[in-house]
Coordinates of C-alpha atoms and ligand atoms in Angstrom, one line a residue:
Chain A
X1349 CA 70.4 108.8 66.3
X1350 CA 74.2 108.9 67.0
X1351 CA 75.9 112.8 67.1
X1352 CA 78.4 114.7 65.4
X1353 CA 81.5 116.6 67.3
X1354 CA 79.8 119.3 66.8
X1355 CA 76.3 117.9 68.1
X1356 CA 78.0 116.8 71.2
X1357 CA 79.9 119.1 72.6
X1358 CA 76.8 122.1 72.1
X1359 CA 74.9 119.7 73.5
X1360 CA 77.1 119.9 76.8
X1361 CA 76.6 123.5 76.5
X1362 CA 72.4 123.9 76.8
X1363 CA 72.3 120.7 79.2
X1364 CA 70.4 119.0 76.4
X1365 CA 70.9 116.9 73.3
X1366 CA 70.8 119.2 70.2
X1367 CA 70.2 117.9 66.2
X1368 CA 72.0 120.0 63.5
X1369 CA 69.5 122.8 62.4
X1370 CA 68.3 123.8 66.4
X1371 CA 68.4 126.8 67.7
X1372 CA 70.2 126.8 70.5
X1373 CA 72.1 129.4 73.4
X1374 CA 74.9 127.9 74.4
X1375 CA 77.2 128.7 77.6
X1376 CA 80.6 129.8 76.8
X1377 CA 84.2 128.5 77.7
X1378 CA 86.6 131.0 76.0
X1379 CA 85.8 134.5 74.6
X1380 CA 88.3 136.6 72.6
X1381 CA 89.0 139.8 70.9
X1382 CA 91.7 141.4 69.2
X1383 CA 93.1 144.7 69.0
X1384 CA 90.6 145.3 65.5
X1385 CA 87.7 144.2 67.2
X1386 CA 87.7 144.8 70.1
X1387 CA 87.7 148.5 70.8
X1388 CA 84.4 148.1 69.0
X1389 CA 83.2 144.7 71.4
X1390 CA 84.1 147.0 74.4
X1391 CA 82.0 149.8 73.5
X1392 CA 79.1 147.8 72.7
X1393 CA 79.9 145.7 76.3
X1394 CA 79.5 149.4 78.1
X1395 CA 76.9 150.7 75.6
X1396 CA 74.4 147.2 76.7
X1397 CA 75.1 148.2 80.3
X1398 CA 76.9 144.8 81.7
X1399 CA 79.0 145.3 85.3
X1400 CA 80.9 141.8 84.8
X1401 CA 82.6 140.0 82.7
X1402 CA 80.7 136.4 83.2
X1403 CA 84.3 134.3 83.1
X1404 CA 87.5 136.7 83.2
X1405 CA 90.3 134.2 82.8
X1406 CA 89.1 133.2 79.6
X1407 CA 88.1 136.4 78.3
X1408 CA 91.3 137.4 76.8
X1409 CA 92.2 140.4 75.2
X1410 CA 95.2 140.6 71.5
X1411 CA 97.3 143.4 70.9
X1412 CA 98.2 141.3 67.9
X1413 CA 97.1 142.6 64.8
X1414 CA 99.3 146.0 64.9
X1415 CA 101.9 145.4 67.1
X1416 CA 104.2 147.3 68.8
X1417 CA 101.3 150.2 67.6
X1418 CA 102.9 152.0 63.9
X1419 CA 100.2 154.8 64.8
X1420 CA 98.6 156.9 67.1
X1421 CA 95.3 156.3 66.7
X1422 CA 96.1 152.9 67.5
X1423 CA 98.0 153.3 70.4
X1424 CA 94.8 155.1 71.7
X1425 CA 92.8 152.1 70.9
X1426 CA 95.2 149.6 72.9
X1427 CA 95.0 151.8 75.5
X1428 CA 91.2 151.4 76.2
X1429 CA 91.8 147.1 75.7
X1430 CA 94.6 147.4 78.2
X1431 CA 92.1 149.3 80.5
X1432 CA 89.0 147.4 79.7
X1433 CA 90.7 144.0 80.8
X1434 CA 91.9 145.7 84.3
X1435 CA 89.3 147.1 85.2
X1436 CA 87.7 143.8 84.5
X1437 CA 90.6 141.2 85.1
X1438 CA 90.8 139.1 81.8
X1439 CA 93.6 138.7 80.7
X1440 CA 95.7 141.2 78.3
X1441 CA 98.0 139.5 76.1
X1442 CA 100.3 142.1 74.9
X1443 CA 102.4 143.1 71.9
X1444 CA 104.7 140.4 71.2
X1445 CA 103.1 137.4 73.3
X1446 CA 101.8 136.5 69.8
X1447 CA 98.6 136.1 67.7
X1448 CA 95.5 135.6 69.1
X1449 CA 94.3 132.1 68.1
X1450 CA 97.9 131.2 68.3
X1451 CA 98.1 131.5 72.2
X1452 CA 94.3 130.9 72.7
X1453 CA 95.3 127.2 71.8
X1454 CA 98.3 126.8 73.5
X1455 CA 97.5 128.5 76.6
X1456 CA 93.7 128.1 76.8
X1457 CA 91.0 126.3 74.4
X1458 CA 90.7 122.2 76.4
X1459 CA 89.1 120.0 73.8
X1460 CA 84.9 120.1 74.8
X1461 CA 85.1 123.5 74.7
X1462 CA 83.1 126.3 73.3
X1463 CA 85.4 129.5 72.2
X1464 CA 83.6 132.4 70.3
X1465 CA 86.0 134.7 69.3
X1466 CA 85.8 138.3 67.6
X1467 CA 88.2 137.6 64.7
X1468 CA 86.8 135.1 61.8
X1469 CA 90.0 132.4 62.3
X1470 CA 88.7 131.4 65.9
X1471 CA 87.5 128.2 64.0
X1472 CA 91.6 127.0 64.5
X1473 CA 90.2 126.2 68.4
X1474 CA 88.7 123.1 66.8
X1475 CA 91.8 121.5 66.3
X1476 CA 91.8 120.6 69.5
X1477 CA 88.4 118.7 69.7
X1478 CA 86.5 122.5 70.5
X1479 CA 83.9 124.1 69.1
X1480 CA 85.3 127.1 67.9
X1481 CA 83.4 129.4 65.7
X1482 CA 83.9 133.7 64.8
X1483 CA 80.9 135.7 64.9
X1484 CA 81.8 140.0 65.3
X1485 CA 82.4 142.6 68.0
X1486 CA 78.9 142.9 69.1
X1487 CA 78.4 139.0 69.8
X1488 CA 81.4 138.8 71.4
X1489 CA 81.1 142.0 74.0
X1490 CA 77.4 140.1 74.8
X1491 CA 79.0 136.1 75.3
X1492 CA 82.1 138.4 77.6
X1493 CA 79.0 139.6 79.4
X1494 CA 76.5 137.2 79.5
X1495 CA 78.4 134.2 79.4
X1496 CA 76.3 132.8 76.1
X1497 CA 75.3 133.0 73.1
X1498 CA 73.0 132.0 70.4
X1499 CA 74.0 129.3 67.5
X1500 CA 72.4 127.7 65.3
X1501 CA 73.4 124.1 65.2
X1502 CA 75.4 123.2 62.3
X1503 CA 74.9 120.3 60.3
X1504 CA 78.8 118.6 59.0
X1505 CA 80.6 117.4 56.1
X1506 CA 82.7 114.8 57.3
X1507 CA 86.2 114.7 55.3
X1508 CA 87.8 111.3 55.5
X1509 CA 91.7 111.4 54.0
X1510 CA 93.0 108.3 53.6
X1511 CA 96.6 107.5 51.9
X1512 CA 100.2 109.2 52.6
X1513 CA 100.8 112.2 52.2
X1514 CA 103.7 112.5 50.1
X1515 CA 107.2 114.4 51.1
X1516 CA 107.6 117.7 50.4
X1517 CA 103.6 118.3 50.4
X1518 CA 102.0 119.6 53.9
X1519 CA 98.8 119.9 55.6
X1520 CA 98.1 123.1 54.2
X1521 CA 98.1 121.5 50.5
X1522 CA 95.9 119.4 52.0
X1523 CA 93.2 122.3 52.6
X1524 CA 94.2 124.3 49.9
X1525 CA 92.8 121.2 47.6
X1526 CA 89.9 120.6 50.1
X1527 CA 88.9 124.7 49.5
X1528 CA 89.4 124.5 46.0
X1529 CA 87.1 121.7 45.2
X1530 CA 84.6 122.7 47.7
X1531 CA 85.3 126.5 46.8
X1532 CA 84.7 129.5 48.7
X1533 CA 80.8 129.9 49.8
X1534 CA 81.2 125.1 49.6
X1535 CA 80.5 124.3 53.3
X1536 CA 78.5 127.9 54.5
X1537 CA 77.4 127.2 57.7
X1538 CA 78.5 123.6 58.0
X1539 CA 81.2 122.0 60.3
X1540 CA 84.1 120.6 58.2
X1541 CA 84.8 117.2 60.8
X1542 CA 88.6 116.2 59.6
X1543 CA 89.0 111.9 59.9
X1544 CA 90.8 108.8 58.1
X1545 CA 94.3 107.5 58.7
X1546 CA 96.2 110.5 57.7
X1547 CA 94.6 112.9 60.3
X1548 CA 94.9 110.5 63.2
X1549 CA 98.4 110.6 62.7
X1550 CA 98.7 113.7 61.8
X1551 CA 100.2 116.2 65.0
X1552 CA 98.6 119.1 66.2
X1553 CA 100.4 122.1 64.3
X1554 CA 99.4 120.1 61.0
X1555 CA 95.7 120.2 62.1
X1556 CA 95.8 123.7 63.5
X1557 CA 96.5 124.4 59.6
X1558 CA 93.4 123.0 58.2
X1559 CA 91.4 124.0 61.7
X1560 CA 92.1 127.7 60.9
X1561 CA 91.3 127.7 56.8
X1562 CA 87.9 125.5 57.5
X1563 CA 86.7 129.5 56.9
X1564 CA 87.5 130.1 53.6
X1565 CA 85.3 127.2 52.4
X1566 CA 82.0 129.2 54.7
X1567 CA 82.6 126.8 57.0
X1568 CA 81.6 127.5 61.0
X1569 CA 83.7 125.8 62.0
X1570 CA 86.9 123.0 61.3
X1571 CA 86.9 120.4 63.6
X1572 CA 89.0 117.5 65.0
X1573 CA 88.2 114.0 67.4
X1574 CA 90.5 114.4 70.7
X1575 CA 93.3 111.7 71.3
X1576 CA 96.5 111.0 72.1
X1577 CA 98.4 113.4 69.8
X1578 CA 95.9 116.2 71.5
X1579 CA 97.0 115.0 75.0
X1580 CA 100.7 115.5 74.1
X1581 CA 99.9 118.3 72.7
X1582 CA 98.3 119.9 76.0
X1583 CA 101.3 118.0 78.2
X1584 CA 103.8 119.9 76.4
X1585 CA 101.9 123.0 77.0
X1586 CA 102.0 122.3 80.8
X1587 CA 98.0 121.7 80.5
X1588 CA 97.7 117.7 80.4
X1589 CA 94.9 118.2 83.0
X1590 CA 92.9 119.6 80.8
X1591 CA 92.6 117.0 78.1
X1592 CA 90.1 114.9 78.0
X1593 CA 88.8 112.3 75.1
X1594 CA 86.1 113.6 72.7
X1595 CA 84.8 111.8 69.2
X1596 CA 81.5 111.3 67.6
X1597 CA 79.5 108.8 67.5
X1598 CA 79.9 105.9 64.9
X1599 CA 76.3 106.2 63.9
X1600 CA 76.5 110.4 63.7
X1601 CA 74.3 111.6 60.9
X1602 CA 76.8 113.5 58.1
X1603 CA 75.5 116.1 55.8
X1604 CA 78.1 114.6 53.0
X1605 CA 81.4 112.3 53.1
X1606 CA 84.0 113.6 51.2
X1607 CA 87.0 111.4 50.6
X1608 CA 90.5 112.6 49.4
X1609 CA 93.1 110.5 48.6
X1610 CA 96.4 112.1 50.1
X1611 CA 98.5 110.3 48.4
X1612 CA 97.5 112.2 44.9
X1613 CA 98.0 115.2 47.2
X1614 CA 100.9 117.8 45.5
X1615 CA 102.0 121.1 46.8
X1616 CA 98.6 123.7 46.4
X1617 CA 99.1 126.9 45.0
X1618 CA 96.0 129.9 46.2
X1619 CA 96.3 132.3 42.8
X1620 CA 95.2 135.7 43.7
X1621 CA 92.2 137.2 44.5
X1622 CA 90.4 134.2 45.9
X1623 CA 91.3 131.5 48.0
X1624 CA 89.4 128.8 46.1
X1625 CA 91.3 129.7 43.4
X1626 CA 93.5 126.8 43.2
X1627 CA 96.2 125.5 41.4
X1628 CA 98.6 121.9 41.1
X1629 CA 101.9 123.5 41.4
X1630 CA 102.7 121.8 37.8
X1631 CA 100.1 124.4 36.3
X1632 CA 101.4 127.5 38.7
X1633 CA 103.8 128.9 35.6
X1634 CA 106.5 131.4 35.8
X1635 CA 105.9 133.8 38.6
X1636 CA 108.7 136.0 40.0
X1637 CA 107.9 136.8 44.0
X1638 CA 108.9 140.4 44.9
X1639 CA 108.1 138.9 48.9
X1640 CA 108.2 136.1 51.2
X1641 CA 105.9 135.8 54.0
X1642 CA 106.1 133.0 56.5
X1643 CA 104.0 133.7 59.4
X1644 CA 100.5 134.5 60.4
X1645 CA 98.1 131.7 62.5
X1646 CA 98.1 130.0 59.5
X1647 CA 101.5 128.7 59.6
X1648 CA 103.9 131.0 61.5
X1649 CA 104.4 127.8 64.0
X1650 CA 107.4 126.0 65.6
X1651 CA 107.2 123.3 63.2
X1652 CA 106.9 125.8 60.0
X1653 CA 109.7 127.8 60.8
X1654 CA 111.6 124.9 61.0
X1655 CA 110.9 123.3 57.7
X1656 CA 111.9 126.4 56.4
X1657 CA 114.9 126.8 58.7
X1658 CA 115.8 123.0 57.4
X1659 CA 115.7 123.8 53.9
X1660 CA 116.9 126.6 52.9
X1661 CA 120.3 126.5 55.8
X1662 CA 123.2 126.9 53.8
X1663 CA 121.9 129.4 51.2
X1664 CA 121.1 132.7 50.1
X1665 CA 117.5 134.1 49.5
X1666 CA 117.0 135.1 45.8
X1667 CA 118.4 138.8 45.4
X1668 CA 115.4 140.2 44.3
X1669 CA 112.9 138.5 47.1
X1670 CA 112.3 140.0 50.5
X1671 CA 111.7 137.4 52.8
X1672 CA 110.1 138.1 55.8
X1673 CA 109.6 135.6 58.7
X1674 CA 107.5 135.9 61.8
X1675 CA 106.8 133.4 64.9
X1676 CA 103.2 133.1 65.9
X1677 CA 104.2 134.0 69.4
X1678 CA 106.4 134.6 72.0
X1679 CA 107.0 130.9 72.6
X1680 CA 107.4 130.2 69.2
X1681 CA 109.9 133.1 68.9
X1682 CA 111.6 131.5 71.9
X1683 CA 111.7 128.1 70.8
X1684 CA 112.7 128.7 67.5
X1685 CA 115.6 131.0 69.5
X1686 CA 116.9 127.7 70.9
X1687 CA 117.4 125.5 68.2
X1688 CA 118.7 127.5 66.2
X1689 CA 116.0 128.1 63.7
X1690 CA 116.4 132.0 64.1
X1691 CA 119.6 131.9 63.7
X1692 CA 119.5 129.7 60.0
X1693 CA 116.9 132.3 59.1
X1694 CA 118.7 135.3 59.3
X1695 CA 121.8 133.6 58.0
X1696 CA 119.4 133.3 54.7
X1697 CA 118.8 136.2 54.7
X1698 CA 115.9 136.9 56.2
X1699 CA 113.6 139.9 58.4
X1700 CA 112.6 138.0 61.6
X1701 CA 109.5 140.3 63.1
X1702 CA 107.5 140.8 66.1
X1703 CA 104.9 137.5 66.6
X1704 CA 101.7 139.1 66.0
X1705 CA 99.9 138.9 62.8
X1706 CA 103.0 141.5 61.4
X1707 CA 102.0 141.5 57.6
X1708 CA 99.2 139.9 57.4
X1709 CA 96.2 141.7 57.6
X1710 CA 98.0 145.2 55.9
X1711 CA 98.7 147.3 58.7
X1712 CA 102.4 146.7 59.0
X1713 CA 105.5 145.2 58.8
X1714 CA 104.9 144.4 55.3
X1715 CA 103.0 145.9 53.5
X1716 CA 102.9 145.0 49.3
X1717 CA 104.1 148.3 45.9
X1718 CA 102.3 148.3 43.5
X1719 CA 102.3 145.3 41.2
X1720 CA 104.5 143.1 43.2
X1721 CA 103.5 139.4 44.4
X1722 CA 104.2 138.3 47.6
X1723 CA 103.6 134.1 48.6
X1724 CA 102.4 134.1 50.9
X1725 CA 102.2 131.3 53.9
X1726 CA 98.8 132.8 55.3
X1727 CA 95.2 132.0 54.8
X1728 CA 93.5 135.2 52.8
X1729 CA 94.6 136.4 49.4
X1730 CA 91.7 138.9 48.9
X1731 CA 93.0 142.0 47.2
X1732 CA 93.6 145.2 49.4
X1733 CA 94.4 142.1 52.2
X1734 CA 98.7 142.9 52.3
X1735 CA 97.3 146.2 52.2
X1736 CA 97.5 147.4 49.1
X1737 CA 94.8 146.3 46.7
X1738 CA 97.5 147.0 43.8
X1739 CA 99.3 144.3 45.0
X1740 CA 99.1 140.4 44.3
X1741 CA 99.2 137.6 46.8
X1742 CA 99.6 133.9 46.0
X1743 CA 98.7 131.4 49.1
X1744 CA 101.5 127.7 49.4
X1745 CA 102.4 126.1 52.1
X1746 CA 105.6 127.0 54.5
X1747 CA 107.9 124.6 52.3
X1748 CA 106.7 126.0 48.7
X1749 CA 107.1 129.2 50.7
X1750 CA 111.0 128.4 51.2
X1751 CA 111.9 127.3 48.4
X1752 CA 110.1 129.9 46.4
X1753 CA 112.8 132.3 48.7
X1754 CA 115.5 130.6 47.7
X1755 CA 115.0 130.9 43.9
X1756 CA 112.8 134.0 43.7
X1757 CA 109.5 132.5 41.7
X1758 CA 106.7 130.1 43.2
X1759 CA 109.2 127.2 43.1
X1760 CA 107.8 123.4 43.7
X1761 CA 109.1 122.2 46.9
X1762 CA 109.6 118.6 46.1
X1763 CA 112.6 120.0 44.1
X1764 CA 114.5 120.8 47.0
X1765 CA 113.3 118.5 50.0
Chain B
X961 CA 62.8 151.1 52.2
X962 CA 63.0 152.6 48.7
X963 CA 66.2 153.5 46.7
X964 CA 68.4 152.4 43.9
X965 CA 70.2 149.6 43.3
X966 CA 74.0 149.8 43.6
X967 CA 75.7 146.4 41.7
X968 CA 78.4 144.2 42.8
X969 CA 80.3 141.0 41.9
X970 CA 80.5 137.6 43.6
X971 CA 83.0 137.2 46.7
X972 CA 82.9 140.4 47.7
X973 CA 84.8 140.4 50.7
X974 CA 85.3 142.5 54.3
X975 CA 88.5 143.4 52.7
X976 CA 86.8 145.0 50.3
X977 CA 83.5 146.9 52.0
X978 CA 86.1 147.6 55.1
X979 CA 89.8 147.7 54.2
X980 CA 92.8 146.4 56.4
X981 CA 94.8 149.5 55.5
X982 CA 92.2 152.0 57.5
X983 CA 92.7 149.7 60.9
X984 CA 93.6 153.1 62.2
X985 CA 90.3 154.2 62.1
X986 CA 88.8 151.8 63.6
X987 CA 88.0 154.0 66.6
X988 CA 86.0 156.6 64.2
X989 CA 83.1 154.9 62.5
X990 CA 82.0 158.3 60.4
X991 CA 85.1 158.5 58.9
X992 CA 85.9 155.2 58.0
X993 CA 82.3 154.6 56.5
X994 CA 83.5 157.6 54.3
X995 CA 85.4 155.2 52.4
X996 CA 82.8 152.2 52.6
X997 CA 83.4 149.5 49.7
X998 CA 86.2 151.8 48.2
X999 CA 87.9 149.2 47.2
X1000 CA 85.4 147.3 45.0
X1001 CA 84.1 150.8 43.6
X1002 CA 86.7 154.2 44.8
X1003 CA 84.0 156.6 44.7
X1004 CA 80.5 154.6 46.0
X1005 CA 80.2 156.4 49.1
X1006 CA 80.3 159.7 47.4
X1007 CA 77.7 158.7 44.8
X1008 CA 75.1 156.8 46.6
X1009 CA 72.3 158.6 48.5
X1010 CA 70.3 157.6 51.5
X1011 CA 68.2 154.9 51.2
X1012 CA 69.7 153.1 48.5
X1013 CA 70.6 149.3 48.4
X1014 CA 74.1 147.8 48.1
X1015 CA 73.3 144.8 45.7
X1016 CA 76.0 142.0 45.8
X1017 CA 76.3 138.2 44.1
X1018 CA 77.6 135.6 45.8
X1019 CA 78.7 135.3 49.1
X1020 CA 78.6 138.6 49.9
X1021 CA 80.7 139.9 52.6
X1022 CA 83.4 136.8 52.6
X1023 CA 86.6 136.6 55.1
X1024 CA 86.9 138.8 58.0
X1025 CA 84.3 138.8 60.7
X1026 CA 85.2 142.8 61.2
X1027 CA 81.3 144.5 62.4
X1028 CA 82.4 147.6 61.3
X1029 CA 81.9 146.2 57.4
X1030 CA 78.3 146.3 57.8
X1031 CA 78.5 149.1 60.2
X1032 CA 80.0 151.3 58.0
X1033 CA 77.6 150.4 55.3
X1034 CA 74.6 151.5 57.9
X1035 CA 76.2 154.6 59.1
X1036 CA 76.8 155.3 54.9
X1037 CA 73.2 155.4 54.6
X1038 CA 72.2 152.5 52.6
X1039 CA 68.5 150.5 53.8
X1040 CA 69.9 147.2 53.6
X1041 CA 72.0 144.3 51.7
X1042 CA 70.4 142.5 49.3
X1043 CA 72.5 139.1 48.0
X1044 CA 72.3 135.8 46.5
X1045 CA 73.8 134.3 49.5
X1046 CA 76.0 135.6 52.0
X1047 CA 78.9 134.5 54.2
X1048 CA 77.7 133.6 57.5
X1049 CA 79.5 135.6 59.8
X1050 CA 78.4 138.8 58.0
X1051 CA 75.7 137.8 57.6
X1052 CA 74.8 137.9 61.5
X1053 CA 76.6 141.0 62.3
X1054 CA 74.4 142.7 59.8
X1055 CA 71.5 142.0 61.9
X1056 CA 73.8 142.7 65.1
X1057 CA 74.3 146.2 63.5
X1058 CA 70.7 146.9 62.2
X1059 CA 71.1 146.5 59.2
X1060 CA 68.4 144.5 57.2
X1061 CA 70.5 141.4 54.8
X1062 CA 68.2 140.3 52.2
X1063 CA 69.3 136.7 50.9
X1064 CA 67.7 136.1 47.1
X1065 CA 68.5 135.6 43.2
X1066 CA 70.0 139.0 42.6
X1067 CA 71.0 138.2 38.8
X1068 CA 68.0 140.0 37.8
X1069 CA 68.7 143.3 39.3
X1070 CA 71.4 146.2 37.4
X1071 CA 72.8 148.8 38.5
X1072 CA 70.6 152.2 39.3
X1073 CA 67.2 149.8 39.2
X1074 CA 64.8 151.6 41.8
X1075 CA 64.3 148.8 44.4
X1076 CA 62.0 149.5 47.1
X1077 CA 61.6 146.6 50.2
X1078 CA 59.0 144.9 52.5
X1079 CA 60.9 142.9 54.9
X1080 CA 58.0 142.6 56.7
X1081 CA 56.5 140.7 54.4
X1082 CA 59.3 139.9 52.7
X1083 CA 59.0 141.2 49.2
X1084 CA 61.4 143.2 47.2
X1085 CA 60.1 144.8 44.2
X1086 CA 61.9 146.1 41.7
X1087 CA 60.1 149.6 39.8
X1088 CA 62.1 149.9 37.3
X1089 CA 61.5 146.0 35.7
X1090 CA 58.3 145.7 37.5
X1091 CA 59.0 142.5 39.3
X1092 CA 58.3 141.5 42.5
X1093 CA 60.6 139.0 44.5
X1094 CA 60.5 137.0 47.3
X1095 CA 62.8 136.3 50.0
X1096 CA 62.6 134.1 53.4
X1097 CA 61.5 135.3 57.0
X1098 CA 64.7 135.3 59.2
X1099 CA 65.0 133.0 62.6
X1100 CA 62.8 134.3 65.0
X1101 CA 66.2 135.0 66.9
X1102 CA 67.6 137.4 64.2
X1103 CA 64.2 139.3 63.6
X1104 CA 64.2 140.5 67.1
X1105 CA 67.5 141.3 67.1
X1106 CA 66.8 143.4 63.9
X1107 CA 63.4 144.7 65.7
X1108 CA 65.0 145.6 68.5
X1109 CA 67.6 148.1 66.6
X1110 CA 70.7 145.4 66.5
X1111 CA 71.9 143.0 69.6
X1112 CA 73.4 145.8 72.0
X1113 CA 69.8 147.2 72.7
X1114 CA 68.5 143.7 72.0
X1115 CA 70.2 142.7 75.3
X1116 CA 69.6 145.6 76.8
X1117 CA 66.0 145.4 76.5
X1118 CA 65.3 141.9 77.5
X1119 CA 68.8 140.8 79.2
X1120 CA 69.0 137.4 77.2
X1121 CA 68.4 135.9 73.6
X1122 CA 65.1 135.4 72.9
X1123 CA 64.8 131.7 70.4
X1124 CA 60.9 131.4 70.2
X1125 CA 58.2 133.6 69.6
Ligands
LIG1950 S1 98.0 135.9 61.2 FE1 96.3 137.3 59.7 S2 94.5 135.8 59.5 FE2 95.2 135.0 61.3 S3 94.3 136.8 63.1 FE3 96.2 137.8 62.7 S4 95.0 138.9 60.9 FE4 94.1 137.0 61.3

């Protein structure tokens, strides 16, 4: 019997053929923690009694969730992570350098890797053909020390996307629609493997959004075969040598095959307070928005900012709607400065903030007021997510966010693009 | 283990268990534990007693991988979390921090029911209702981690994971 992408990668990490449901101990290639989960990870690392890190160059610590630090306690956590990274020779990605998952795919993750991260959206690495998954602080601390982790090899849902994505619709709408279909726990313990002509012609930036959000259906990972687009993406980040082709066997066994006709997709919005609470844009109704947030590991890339800038250029933002734009990394910021994207957004009336998680996590950079509504390009709209349990978060694509920033209420981007 | 059931609904996220706005307390776990489940039930931490059970519906613990969520449930004194189903990362984190996570249909459990769990036997008794439910044993790797008191202790003691019995 042939192997799925996950089975293939994990077989390679434990030197033997594995199949779904096997329990294995596997070698890890990249491990990461951020400033919310890292301090606990380093305390656990020390409590186990490790004296060295298995693979320091690929052991990454990010100061991204509270960056720059808004509080003394968090500054002290940052000190702890800086000290640990220096002591063990790990990479410390400092404030303003970017969100963990974004920097990981720009600089570290390769096709065929096993990536573990103390952050649930670590599954984003799957867009490059890696097996990437989120875990807790202690699991990642142990992976950092041993260079190994235990896993149950997941069964796989094959998602076959045919047709053509219509104008004004984005890969964000595709993944929101899929999560709405599956439900927030519809893919628990499963890998989502994306295939079909739409996926095969999709740039890595769009794949990243989909892999990132796979966890919102409960999945362990969201994964794509590596191909020419992957090679180009790595080449654009001076890493062409990291490319390797990895694809599933034609006779791989899938637990379920789900077909999606992209031609039928429409802009989609997740309503508060769960991600699977999705509605097509024509059923959204009249919803005034006080804050539009364009950013996060889901949709804070150059392509996202550029599209938003193109849509809003020559216009002014709605007077009662503030607009926060947070590039996902310093590289994104630099490129967006060079090509005029940032200027267009600022001219429109947007506030551009330091690359990092910013408003997404609810620590700073855009905390909502009581009763306020935010339309965000992020991946989660749980109660309290953006720092206030009395606020309402709607999730949508960058195009929908830009359209909404112009009108001040949730707006179909197809009316504007 | 024996205690009262505190019933929560479906899709209790780690944001509800351990709010992001308390990010600055993450290196002060005893203080953070005073806020456990605060956004789902504002007075939960002051109302519950040591030994009580946190009972959820479907997909308990979805969302962020913050291990602080099960850690503060344990620090608050809960004997176990019982839910109809768990989100994957949360379930793994429970075991890693030494908090038993019991998966069974919780629809018949009501707020305030007296529960008694025997993880060895895989049995949960509802003393108030006079019912008894079975739950599946943990995979052996997880059972050993839980028996050792969590993942850090497990690795300290054995030096590596142990998959088989
Ligand atoms: S941008 Fe948001 S979802 Fe992504 S890592 Fe940061 S806090 Fe998490």
